[in-house]
Amino acid sequence: MGYSVRAGWAGIAGLAVALVPAAHLTSAPACADTLRIDTPEGPRRSIVLPARSQPAPTVIVLHGALNSAGWASWRFGFAEAAAARSFAAVFPQGIGLTWNDGRSRAAARADDVGFLRRLVVELVEQGVARPDRIYVAGISNGGMMALRMVCEAADVLAGAGTVLANIPAETGADCHPARPLPVVMFNGTADRTVPYDGGGVSPFNHGGIVWGAERTAEFLADVNRCSHEPVATDTLLGRTSVIRIAWSGCRRNATVTLYRINGGGHTVLGRRRILSGHARHELSAAETIMATFAGE
């Protein structure tokens, strides 16, 4: 496919300038490495936080549109949640700070599925990742890219987590995962960017049309051949309720779980306010997703 690795590992200092806004340089992980892969679209870099013992279970975290790998590596909680469970955490950067998640109206046109497949190969060959324990997680545009990886590259993954993301309507019919994967989703009912009940991605529907969150979860549960009816559990977080909807009895124990944040906006649960809407701190999307990956 035209991919080649140009450099093995280098310190993060040189990469941070390119990936992280100057105001946030001091917050970038100090002990990270970078991995550069040459692709037909040009060199691609990923921030790598290896586990102490290698190879290790590994999560690849995909930033949202117009964010960066550096931003995602310190802002959403995945780095800390991964380290606490002896996982490696990898933060690749999308070209133009976006991912080609399959929407025809999205800006990105890069072969991101090919790039992420190559990234998986390199992480295994470098001894960072266990080939049977590689997971993908993503926020917003990165979450839709994670769903595209479920559809097109399930053979190299062990599970997926999404935050503020649904399956694009135009790609759903072509989604045929190679095998069942456990999936954890977080969506807010008041999200005006990626609407919970589906519809146009704002502003002005320029991001195309997406399925609703529950339709997305039901589709994945059907793909995984989950035999039990979904069970809903209500948890009160201050004045906000979070409904955990879980499908079980699935092939390969590939459960599907949707956390519906009633009144939640386009915000990553458990972190400080970073996008739009209000975030709670009693439940963390990153901690919950990583706990699922770790089998807790």
PDB file of C-alpha atoms in Angstrom:
ATOM      1  CA  MET A   1       0.000   0.000   0.000  1.00  0.00           C
ATOM      2  CA  GLY A   2       3.030   2.260  -0.144  1.00  0.00           C
ATOM      3  CA  TYR A   3       3.713   2.558   3.566  1.00  0.00           C
ATOM      4  CA  SER A   4       7.171   2.551   5.059  1.00  0.00           C
ATOM      5  CA  VAL A   5       8.665   3.400   8.408  1.00  0.00           C
ATOM      6  CA  ARG A   6      11.265   6.153   8.205  1.00  0.00           C
ATOM      7  CA  ALA A   7      12.233   6.508  11.852  1.00  0.00           C
ATOM      8  CA  GLY A   8      11.842   4.268  14.834  1.00  0.00           C
ATOM      9  CA  TRP A   9      11.577   6.211  18.073  1.00  0.00           C
ATOM     10  CA  ALA A  10      12.376   9.790  19.011  1.00  0.00           C
ATOM     11  CA  GLY A  11      11.710  12.084  21.957  1.00  0.00           C
ATOM     12  CA  ILE A  12       8.379  13.888  22.105  1.00  0.00           C
ATOM     13  CA  ALA A  13       9.850  17.376  22.311  1.00  0.00           C
ATOM     14  CA  GLY A  14      10.218  17.807  18.558  1.00  0.00           C
ATOM     15  CA  LEU A  15       6.758  16.424  17.852  1.00  0.00           C
ATOM     16  CA  ALA A  16       4.978  18.411  20.504  1.00  0.00           C
ATOM     17  CA  VAL A  17       5.648  21.699  18.711  1.00  0.00           C
ATOM     18  CA  ALA A  18       3.852  20.395  15.643  1.00  0.00           C
ATOM     19  CA  LEU A  19       0.970  18.714  17.418  1.00  0.00           C
ATOM     20  CA  VAL A  20       0.201  20.752  20.512  1.00  0.00           C
ATOM     21  CA  PRO A  21      -0.670  24.475  20.701  1.00  0.00           C
ATOM     22  CA  ALA A  22       2.141  26.445  22.317  1.00  0.00           C
ATOM     23  CA  ALA A  23       0.042  27.198  25.395  1.00  0.00           C
ATOM     24  CA  HIS A  24      -0.264  23.492  26.114  1.00  0.00           C
ATOM     25  CA  LEU A  25       3.330  22.355  25.534  1.00  0.00           C
ATOM     26  CA  THR A  26       4.068  21.930  29.232  1.00  0.00           C
ATOM     27  CA  SER A  27       1.063  19.603  29.557  1.00  0.00           C
ATOM     28  CA  ALA A  28       2.238  17.149  26.895  1.00  0.00           C
ATOM     29  CA  PRO A  29       3.394  13.778  28.274  1.00  0.00           C
ATOM     30  CA  ALA A  30       7.055  14.011  29.236  1.00  0.00           C
ATOM     31  CA  CYS A  31       7.879  10.324  28.871  1.00  0.00           C
ATOM     32  CA  ALA A  32       6.385   9.700  25.426  1.00  0.00           C
ATOM     33  CA  ASP A  33       8.013   8.507  22.219  1.00  0.00           C
ATOM     34  CA  THR A  34       6.995   9.219  18.653  1.00  0.00           C
ATOM     35  CA  LEU A  35       6.588   6.847  15.752  1.00  0.00           C
ATOM     36  CA  ARG A  36       6.818   8.139  12.183  1.00  0.00           C
ATOM     37  CA  ILE A  37       5.338   6.224   9.260  1.00  0.00           C
ATOM     38  CA  ASP A  38       5.668   7.401   5.667  1.00  0.00           C
ATOM     39  CA  THR A  39       2.413   7.085   3.709  1.00  0.00           C
ATOM     40  CA  PRO A  40       1.183   8.114   0.240  1.00  0.00           C
ATOM     41  CA  GLU A  41      -0.238  11.242   1.905  1.00  0.00           C
ATOM     42  CA  GLY A  42       3.081  12.095   3.532  1.00  0.00           C
ATOM     43  CA  PRO A  43       4.723  11.302   6.870  1.00  0.00           C
ATOM     44  CA  ARG A  44       2.354  10.432   9.712  1.00  0.00           C
ATOM     45  CA  ARG A  45       3.347  10.650  13.364  1.00  0.00           C
ATOM     46  CA  SER A  46       1.908   9.116  16.507  1.00  0.00           C
ATOM     47  CA  ILE A  47       2.619   9.836  20.158  1.00  0.00           C
ATOM     48  CA  VAL A  48       3.375   6.583  21.977  1.00  0.00           C
ATOM     49  CA  LEU A  49       3.187   6.079  25.735  1.00  0.00           C
ATOM     50  CA  PRO A  50       4.588   2.552  26.154  1.00  0.00           C
ATOM     51  CA  ALA A  51       3.714   0.356  29.093  1.00  0.00           C
ATOM     52  CA  ARG A  52       6.426  -0.557  31.570  1.00  0.00           C
ATOM     53  CA  SER A  53       6.271  -4.191  30.528  1.00  0.00           C
ATOM     54  CA  GLN A  54       6.258  -4.826  26.775  1.00  0.00           C
ATOM     55  CA  PRO A  55       4.576  -6.007  24.677  1.00  0.00           C
ATOM     56  CA  ALA A  56       1.390  -4.854  26.365  1.00  0.00           C
ATOM     57  CA  PRO A  57      -2.312  -4.432  25.680  1.00  0.00           C
ATOM     58  CA  THR A  58      -2.595  -1.198  23.700  1.00  0.00           C
ATOM     59  CA  VAL A  59      -5.236   1.424  23.051  1.00  0.00           C
ATOM     60  CA  ILE A  60      -5.073   3.668  19.976  1.00  0.00           C
ATOM     61  CA  VAL A  61      -6.879   6.936  20.746  1.00  0.00           C
ATOM     62  CA  LEU A  62      -8.186   9.081  17.871  1.00  0.00           C
ATOM     63  CA  HIS A  63      -8.618  12.804  18.499  1.00  0.00           C
ATOM     64  CA  GLY A  64     -11.640  14.828  17.407  1.00  0.00           C
ATOM     65  CA  ALA A  65     -11.739  17.121  14.388  1.00  0.00           C
ATOM     66  CA  LEU A  66      -9.482  20.175  14.716  1.00  0.00           C
ATOM     67  CA  ASN A  67      -7.934  18.750  17.888  1.00  0.00           C
ATOM     68  CA  SER A  68      -4.511  17.117  17.787  1.00  0.00           C
ATOM     69  CA  ALA A  69      -2.713  14.022  18.976  1.00  0.00           C
ATOM     70  CA  GLY A  70      -0.950  16.120  21.618  1.00  0.00           C
ATOM     71  CA  TRP A  71      -4.231  17.551  22.857  1.00  0.00           C
ATOM     72  CA  ALA A  72      -5.821  14.105  23.093  1.00  0.00           C
ATOM     73  CA  SER A  73      -2.803  12.641  24.878  1.00  0.00           C
ATOM     74  CA  TRP A  74      -3.235  14.845  27.929  1.00  0.00           C
ATOM     75  CA  ARG A  75      -6.792  16.153  27.856  1.00  0.00           C
ATOM     76  CA  PHE A  76      -9.291  13.266  27.745  1.00  0.00           C
ATOM     77  CA  GLY A  77      -8.023  10.892  30.440  1.00  0.00           C
ATOM     78  CA  PHE A  78      -7.071   7.933  28.251  1.00  0.00           C
ATOM     79  CA  ALA A  79      -3.338   8.208  28.969  1.00  0.00           C
ATOM     80  CA  GLU A  80      -3.899   7.968  32.727  1.00  0.00           C
ATOM     81  CA  ALA A  81      -6.559   5.281  32.463  1.00  0.00           C
ATOM     82  CA  ALA A  82      -4.327   3.193  30.204  1.00  0.00           C
ATOM     83  CA  ALA A  83      -1.252   3.535  32.419  1.00  0.00           C
ATOM     84  CA  ALA A  84      -3.243   2.523  35.506  1.00  0.00           C
ATOM     85  CA  ARG A  85      -4.058  -0.772  33.765  1.00  0.00           C
ATOM     86  CA  SER A  86      -0.560  -1.407  32.326  1.00  0.00           C
ATOM     87  CA  PHE A  87      -1.741  -0.582  28.803  1.00  0.00           C
ATOM     88  CA  ALA A  88       0.287   1.275  26.210  1.00  0.00           C
ATOM     89  CA  ALA A  89      -1.509   4.330  24.808  1.00  0.00           C
ATOM     90  CA  VAL A  90      -0.960   5.595  21.260  1.00  0.00           C
ATOM     91  CA  PHE A  91      -2.219   8.900  19.867  1.00  0.00           C
ATOM     92  CA  PRO A  92      -1.933   9.199  16.069  1.00  0.00           C
ATOM     93  CA  GLN A  93      -2.594  12.457  14.254  1.00  0.00           C
ATOM     94  CA  GLY A  94      -5.065  12.855  11.431  1.00  0.00           C
ATOM     95  CA  ILE A  95      -4.057  14.775   8.320  1.00  0.00           C
ATOM     96  CA  GLY A  96      -5.371  18.308   8.654  1.00  0.00           C
ATOM     97  CA  LEU A  97      -6.447  17.390  12.203  1.00  0.00           C
ATOM     98  CA  THR A  98      -9.315  15.272  10.840  1.00  0.00           C
ATOM     99  CA  TRP A  99     -10.046  11.623  10.093  1.00  0.00           C
ATOM    100  CA  ASN A 100     -11.584  10.098   6.998  1.00  0.00           C
ATOM    101  CA  ASP A 101     -14.416   8.379   8.851  1.00  0.00           C
ATOM    102  CA  GLY A 102     -16.306   7.480   5.670  1.00  0.00           C
ATOM    103  CA  ARG A 103     -18.604  10.491   5.357  1.00  0.00           C
ATOM    104  CA  SER A 104     -18.465  11.838   1.813  1.00  0.00           C
ATOM    105  CA  ARG A 105     -19.068  15.382   3.061  1.00  0.00           C
ATOM    106  CA  ALA A 106     -16.240  15.228   5.580  1.00  0.00           C
ATOM    107  CA  ALA A 107     -13.052  17.103   4.753  1.00  0.00           C
ATOM    108  CA  ALA A 108     -10.552  14.251   5.128  1.00  0.00           C
ATOM    109  CA  ARG A 109      -9.735  12.022   2.142  1.00  0.00           C
ATOM    110  CA  ALA A 110      -6.696  10.164   3.455  1.00  0.00           C
ATOM    111  CA  ASP A 111      -6.526   6.370   3.582  1.00  0.00           C
ATOM    112  CA  ASP A 112      -6.836   6.385   7.355  1.00  0.00           C
ATOM    113  CA  VAL A 113      -7.930   2.754   7.561  1.00  0.00           C
ATOM    114  CA  GLY A 114      -4.726   1.793   5.747  1.00  0.00           C
ATOM    115  CA  PHE A 115      -2.657   4.074   7.955  1.00  0.00           C
ATOM    116  CA  LEU A 116      -4.106   2.695  11.180  1.00  0.00           C
ATOM    117  CA  ARG A 117      -3.628  -0.867   9.971  1.00  0.00           C
ATOM    118  CA  ARG A 118       0.014  -0.030   9.300  1.00  0.00           C
ATOM    119  CA  LEU A 119       0.295   1.578  12.714  1.00  0.00           C
ATOM    120  CA  VAL A 120      -0.941  -1.647  14.312  1.00  0.00           C
ATOM    121  CA  VAL A 121       1.693  -3.638  12.394  1.00  0.00           C
ATOM    122  CA  GLU A 122       4.485  -1.301  13.497  1.00  0.00           C
ATOM    123  CA  LEU A 123       3.405  -1.281  17.131  1.00  0.00           C
ATOM    124  CA  VAL A 124       3.533  -5.069  17.144  1.00  0.00           C
ATOM    125  CA  GLU A 125       6.855  -5.240  15.299  1.00  0.00           C
ATOM    126  CA  GLN A 126       8.395  -2.647  17.651  1.00  0.00           C
ATOM    127  CA  GLY A 127       7.355  -4.792  20.611  1.00  0.00           C
ATOM    128  CA  VAL A 128       5.022  -2.166  22.042  1.00  0.00           C
ATOM    129  CA  ALA A 129       1.690  -3.939  21.484  1.00  0.00           C
ATOM    130  CA  ARG A 130       0.347  -7.431  21.893  1.00  0.00           C
ATOM    131  CA  PRO A 131      -1.271  -8.387  18.578  1.00  0.00           C
ATOM    132  CA  ASP A 132      -4.287  -9.943  20.305  1.00  0.00           C
ATOM    133  CA  ARG A 133      -4.960  -6.971  22.620  1.00  0.00           C
ATOM    134  CA  ILE A 134      -5.152  -3.863  20.438  1.00  0.00           C
ATOM    135  CA  TYR A 135      -8.109  -1.546  20.965  1.00  0.00           C
ATOM    136  CA  VAL A 136      -9.293   1.662  19.350  1.00  0.00           C
ATOM    137  CA  ALA A 137     -11.086   4.588  20.972  1.00  0.00           C
ATOM    138  CA  GLY A 138     -12.084   7.956  19.585  1.00  0.00           C
ATOM    139  CA  ILE A 139     -13.844  11.227  20.280  1.00  0.00           C
ATOM    140  CA  SER A 140     -16.377  12.765  17.860  1.00  0.00           C
ATOM    141  CA  ASN A 141     -14.777  12.567  14.374  1.00  0.00           C
ATOM    142  CA  GLY A 142     -12.230  10.202  15.934  1.00  0.00           C
ATOM    143  CA  GLY A 143     -15.085   8.140  17.354  1.00  0.00           C
ATOM    144  CA  MET A 144     -16.636   7.817  13.901  1.00  0.00           C
ATOM    145  CA  MET A 145     -13.211   6.748  12.630  1.00  0.00           C
ATOM    146  CA  ALA A 146     -13.125   4.124  15.387  1.00  0.00           C
ATOM    147  CA  LEU A 147     -16.507   2.871  14.177  1.00  0.00           C
ATOM    148  CA  ARG A 148     -15.146   2.730  10.632  1.00  0.00           C
ATOM    149  CA  MET A 149     -12.290   0.588  11.934  1.00  0.00           C
ATOM    150  CA  VAL A 150     -14.863  -1.741  13.526  1.00  0.00           C
ATOM    151  CA  CYS A 151     -16.574  -2.015  10.146  1.00  0.00           C
ATOM    152  CA  GLU A 152     -13.435  -2.465   8.026  1.00  0.00           C
ATOM    153  CA  ALA A 153     -10.570  -3.597  10.280  1.00  0.00           C
ATOM    154  CA  ALA A 154     -12.107  -5.656  13.079  1.00  0.00           C
ATOM    155  CA  ASP A 155      -9.585  -8.395  12.291  1.00  0.00           C
ATOM    156  CA  VAL A 156      -6.767  -6.392  13.916  1.00  0.00           C
ATOM    157  CA  LEU A 157      -8.770  -5.147  16.912  1.00  0.00           C
ATOM    158  CA  ALA A 158      -9.935  -6.553  20.227  1.00  0.00           C
ATOM    159  CA  GLY A 159     -12.522  -3.872  21.008  1.00  0.00           C
ATOM    160  CA  ALA A 160     -13.614  -0.277  20.488  1.00  0.00           C
ATOM    161  CA  GLY A 161     -14.806   2.711  22.479  1.00  0.00           C
ATOM    162  CA  THR A 162     -16.518   5.823  21.159  1.00  0.00           C
ATOM    163  CA  VAL A 163     -17.419   9.180  22.662  1.00  0.00           C
ATOM    164  CA  LEU A 164     -19.865  11.544  20.898  1.00  0.00           C
ATOM    165  CA  ALA A 165     -20.007   9.445  17.725  1.00  0.00           C
ATOM    166  CA  ASN A 166     -22.552   7.496  15.668  1.00  0.00           C
ATOM    167  CA  ILE A 167     -22.339   5.499  12.439  1.00  0.00           C
ATOM    168  CA  PRO A 168     -22.712   7.728   9.356  1.00  0.00           C
ATOM    169  CA  ALA A 169     -25.942   6.927   7.500  1.00  0.00           C
ATOM    170  CA  GLU A 170     -24.195   6.593   4.133  1.00  0.00           C
ATOM    171  CA  THR A 171     -21.740   3.952   5.395  1.00  0.00           C
ATOM    172  CA  GLY A 172     -23.987   1.869   7.622  1.00  0.00           C
ATOM    173  CA  ALA A 173     -25.208  -0.397   4.843  1.00  0.00           C
ATOM    174  CA  ASP A 174     -21.591  -1.221   3.962  1.00  0.00           C
ATOM    175  CA  CYS A 175     -20.538  -2.026   7.526  1.00  0.00           C
ATOM    176  CA  HIS A 176     -19.596  -5.701   7.707  1.00  0.00           C
ATOM    177  CA  PRO A 177     -17.212  -6.346  10.634  1.00  0.00           C
ATOM    178  CA  ALA A 178     -14.939  -9.348  10.158  1.00  0.00           C
ATOM    179  CA  ARG A 179     -15.679 -10.528  13.696  1.00  0.00           C
ATOM    180  CA  PRO A 180     -17.644  -9.442  16.789  1.00  0.00           C
ATOM    181  CA  LEU A 181     -15.955  -6.817  18.963  1.00  0.00           C
ATOM    182  CA  PRO A 182     -16.994  -5.420  22.338  1.00  0.00           C
ATOM    183  CA  VAL A 183     -17.994  -1.775  21.955  1.00  0.00           C
ATOM    184  CA  VAL A 184     -18.600   0.934  24.575  1.00  0.00           C
ATOM    185  CA  MET A 185     -20.331   4.176  23.537  1.00  0.00           C
ATOM    186  CA  PHE A 186     -20.932   7.505  25.313  1.00  0.00           C
ATOM    187  CA  ASN A 187     -23.507   9.915  23.836  1.00  0.00           C
ATOM    188  CA  GLY A 188     -25.371  12.952  25.177  1.00  0.00           C
ATOM    189  CA  THR A 189     -29.051  13.486  24.425  1.00  0.00           C
ATOM    190  CA  ALA A 190     -28.529  17.259  24.023  1.00  0.00           C
ATOM    191  CA  ASP A 191     -25.546  16.940  21.674  1.00  0.00           C
ATOM    192  CA  ARG A 192     -26.096  19.519  18.922  1.00  0.00           C
ATOM    193  CA  THR A 193     -23.058  18.432  16.912  1.00  0.00           C
ATOM    194  CA  VAL A 194     -23.613  14.662  16.680  1.00  0.00           C
ATOM    195  CA  PRO A 195     -27.339  14.354  17.479  1.00  0.00           C
ATOM    196  CA  TYR A 196     -28.297  11.527  19.802  1.00  0.00           C
ATOM    197  CA  ASP A 197     -31.358  10.603  17.763  1.00  0.00           C
ATOM    198  CA  GLY A 198     -29.523  10.929  14.461  1.00  0.00           C
ATOM    199  CA  GLY A 199     -29.686  13.515  11.697  1.00  0.00           C
ATOM    200  CA  GLY A 200     -27.405  16.223  10.390  1.00  0.00           C
ATOM    201  CA  VAL A 201     -23.984  16.830  11.891  1.00  0.00           C
ATOM    202  CA  SER A 202     -23.805  20.549  12.673  1.00  0.00           C
ATOM    203  CA  PRO A 203     -23.253  23.276  11.808  1.00  0.00           C
ATOM    204  CA  PHE A 204     -25.727  23.347   8.931  1.00  0.00           C
ATOM    205  CA  ASN A 205     -25.435  19.564   8.391  1.00  0.00           C
ATOM    206  CA  HIS A 206     -22.072  20.105   6.675  1.00  0.00           C
ATOM    207  CA  GLY A 207     -20.831  16.873   8.250  1.00  0.00           C
ATOM    208  CA  GLY A 208     -23.458  14.678   6.640  1.00  0.00           C
ATOM    209  CA  ILE A 209     -26.126  12.541   8.278  1.00  0.00           C
ATOM    210  CA  VAL A 210     -25.584  10.036  11.090  1.00  0.00           C
ATOM    211  CA  TRP A 211     -27.665   7.287  12.627  1.00  0.00           C
ATOM    212  CA  GLY A 212     -28.927   7.754  16.150  1.00  0.00           C
ATOM    213  CA  ALA A 213     -26.829   6.478  19.047  1.00  0.00           C
ATOM    214  CA  GLU A 214     -29.287   3.752  19.961  1.00  0.00           C
ATOM    215  CA  ARG A 215     -29.654   2.647  16.363  1.00  0.00           C
ATOM    216  CA  THR A 216     -25.860   2.456  16.129  1.00  0.00           C
ATOM    217  CA  ALA A 217     -25.651   0.366  19.313  1.00  0.00           C
ATOM    218  CA  GLU A 218     -28.515  -1.890  18.217  1.00  0.00           C
ATOM    219  CA  PHE A 219     -26.827  -2.432  14.863  1.00  0.00           C
ATOM    220  CA  LEU A 220     -23.574  -3.441  16.550  1.00  0.00           C
ATOM    221  CA  ALA A 221     -25.454  -5.728  18.939  1.00  0.00           C
ATOM    222  CA  ASP A 222     -27.104  -7.382  15.942  1.00  0.00           C
ATOM    223  CA  VAL A 223     -23.720  -7.778  14.229  1.00  0.00           C
ATOM    224  CA  ASN A 224     -22.388  -9.387  17.421  1.00  0.00           C
ATOM    225  CA  ARG A 225     -25.476 -11.636  17.580  1.00  0.00           C
ATOM    226  CA  CYS A 226     -26.315 -10.577  21.121  1.00  0.00           C
ATOM    227  CA  SER A 227     -29.130 -12.842  22.252  1.00  0.00           C
ATOM    228  CA  HIS A 228     -30.372 -11.025  25.356  1.00  0.00           C
ATOM    229  CA  GLU A 229     -32.649  -7.999  25.385  1.00  0.00           C
ATOM    230  CA  PRO A 230     -30.806  -4.814  26.388  1.00  0.00           C
ATOM    231  CA  VAL A 231     -30.858  -3.993  30.100  1.00  0.00           C
ATOM    232  CA  ALA A 232     -31.054  -0.323  31.123  1.00  0.00           C
ATOM    233  CA  THR A 233     -29.674   0.910  34.447  1.00  0.00           C
ATOM    234  CA  ASP A 234     -30.133   4.501  35.637  1.00  0.00           C
ATOM    235  CA  THR A 235     -27.355   6.223  37.602  1.00  0.00           C
ATOM    236  CA  LEU A 236     -27.835   9.718  39.033  1.00  0.00           C
ATOM    237  CA  LEU A 237     -24.837  12.057  38.745  1.00  0.00           C
ATOM    238  CA  GLY A 238     -25.811  15.171  40.626  1.00  0.00           C
ATOM    239  CA  ARG A 239     -28.810  16.432  38.658  1.00  0.00           C
ATOM    240  CA  THR A 240     -27.873  14.416  35.581  1.00  0.00           C
ATOM    241  CA  SER A 241     -28.941  10.848  34.947  1.00  0.00           C
ATOM    242  CA  VAL A 242     -26.836   8.444  32.924  1.00  0.00           C
ATOM    243  CA  ILE A 243     -28.610   5.416  31.484  1.00  0.00           C
ATOM    244  CA  ARG A 244     -26.399   2.390  30.906  1.00  0.00           C
ATOM    245  CA  ILE A 245     -27.925   0.254  28.142  1.00  0.00           C
ATOM    246  CA  ALA A 246     -26.154  -3.090  27.787  1.00  0.00           C
ATOM    247  CA  TRP A 247     -26.571  -5.923  25.301  1.00  0.00           C
ATOM    248  CA  SER A 248     -25.231  -9.319  26.384  1.00  0.00           C
ATOM    249  CA  GLY A 249     -25.284 -12.945  25.322  1.00  0.00           C
ATOM    250  CA  CYS A 250     -23.128 -11.947  22.351  1.00  0.00           C
ATOM    251  CA  ARG A 251     -20.736 -14.047  20.274  1.00  0.00           C
ATOM    252  CA  ARG A 252     -17.169 -14.082  21.617  1.00  0.00           C
ATOM    253  CA  ASN A 253     -18.552 -12.245  24.669  1.00  0.00           C
ATOM    254  CA  ALA A 254     -18.544  -9.087  22.508  1.00  0.00           C
ATOM    255  CA  THR A 255     -20.959  -7.032  24.589  1.00  0.00           C
ATOM    256  CA  VAL A 256     -22.269  -3.659  23.421  1.00  0.00           C
ATOM    257  CA  THR A 257     -22.836  -0.922  25.998  1.00  0.00           C
ATOM    258  CA  LEU A 258     -24.275   2.548  25.444  1.00  0.00           C
ATOM    259  CA  TYR A 259     -24.075   5.235  28.108  1.00  0.00           C
ATOM    260  CA  ARG A 260     -26.844   7.764  27.445  1.00  0.00           C
ATOM    261  CA  ILE A 261     -26.125  11.032  29.222  1.00  0.00           C
ATOM    262  CA  ASN A 262     -29.492  12.729  29.636  1.00  0.00           C
ATOM    263  CA  GLY A 263     -29.045  16.414  28.869  1.00  0.00           C
ATOM    264  CA  GLY A 264     -25.391  15.885  27.959  1.00  0.00           C
ATOM    265  CA  GLY A 265     -23.879  17.983  25.188  1.00  0.00           C
ATOM    266  CA  HIS A 266     -20.863  17.498  22.933  1.00  0.00           C
ATOM    267  CA  THR A 267     -18.642  16.927  25.953  1.00  0.00           C
ATOM    268  CA  VAL A 268     -16.330  14.157  27.116  1.00  0.00           C
ATOM    269  CA  LEU A 269     -17.777  12.832  30.361  1.00  0.00           C
ATOM    270  CA  GLY A 270     -15.451  12.960  33.322  1.00  0.00           C
ATOM    271  CA  ARG A 271     -13.117  15.685  32.065  1.00  0.00           C
ATOM    272  CA  ARG A 272     -13.179  19.447  32.388  1.00  0.00           C
ATOM    273  CA  ARG A 273     -15.424  21.333  29.996  1.00  0.00           C
ATOM    274  CA  ILE A 274     -13.624  21.123  26.654  1.00  0.00           C
ATOM    275  CA  LEU A 275     -16.172  21.138  23.863  1.00  0.00           C
ATOM    276  CA  SER A 276     -19.774  22.235  24.338  1.00  0.00           C
ATOM    277  CA  GLY A 277     -22.214  21.386  27.083  1.00  0.00           C
ATOM    278  CA  HIS A 278     -21.518  20.436  30.687  1.00  0.00           C
ATOM    279  CA  ALA A 279     -19.293  17.589  31.859  1.00  0.00           C
ATOM    280  CA  ARG A 280     -19.741  15.626  35.081  1.00  0.00           C
ATOM    281  CA  HIS A 281     -16.832  14.183  37.051  1.00  0.00           C
ATOM    282  CA  GLU A 282     -18.431  11.220  38.836  1.00  0.00           C
ATOM    283  CA  LEU A 283     -18.187   8.966  35.773  1.00  0.00           C
ATOM    284  CA  SER A 284     -15.324   9.021  33.315  1.00  0.00           C
ATOM    285  CA  ALA A 285     -15.730   7.895  29.714  1.00  0.00           C
ATOM    286  CA  ALA A 286     -12.024   7.067  29.450  1.00  0.00           C
ATOM    287  CA  GLU A 287     -11.975   5.114  32.727  1.00  0.00           C
ATOM    288  CA  THR A 288     -15.101   3.187  31.806  1.00  0.00           C
ATOM    289  CA  ILE A 289     -13.885   2.334  28.303  1.00  0.00           C
ATOM    290  CA  MET A 290     -10.462   1.273  29.554  1.00  0.00           C
ATOM    291  CA  ALA A 291     -12.010  -0.790  32.369  1.00  0.00           C
ATOM    292  CA  THR A 292     -14.011  -2.674  29.741  1.00  0.00           C
ATOM    293  CA  PHE A 293     -10.894  -3.256  27.651  1.00  0.00           C
ATOM    294  CA  ALA A 294      -9.102  -4.561  30.748  1.00  0.00           C
ATOM    295  CA  GLY A 295     -11.941  -6.943  31.566  1.00  0.00           C
ATOM    296  CA  GLU A 296     -12.790  -5.269  34.879  1.00  0.00           C
TER     297      GLU A 296
END
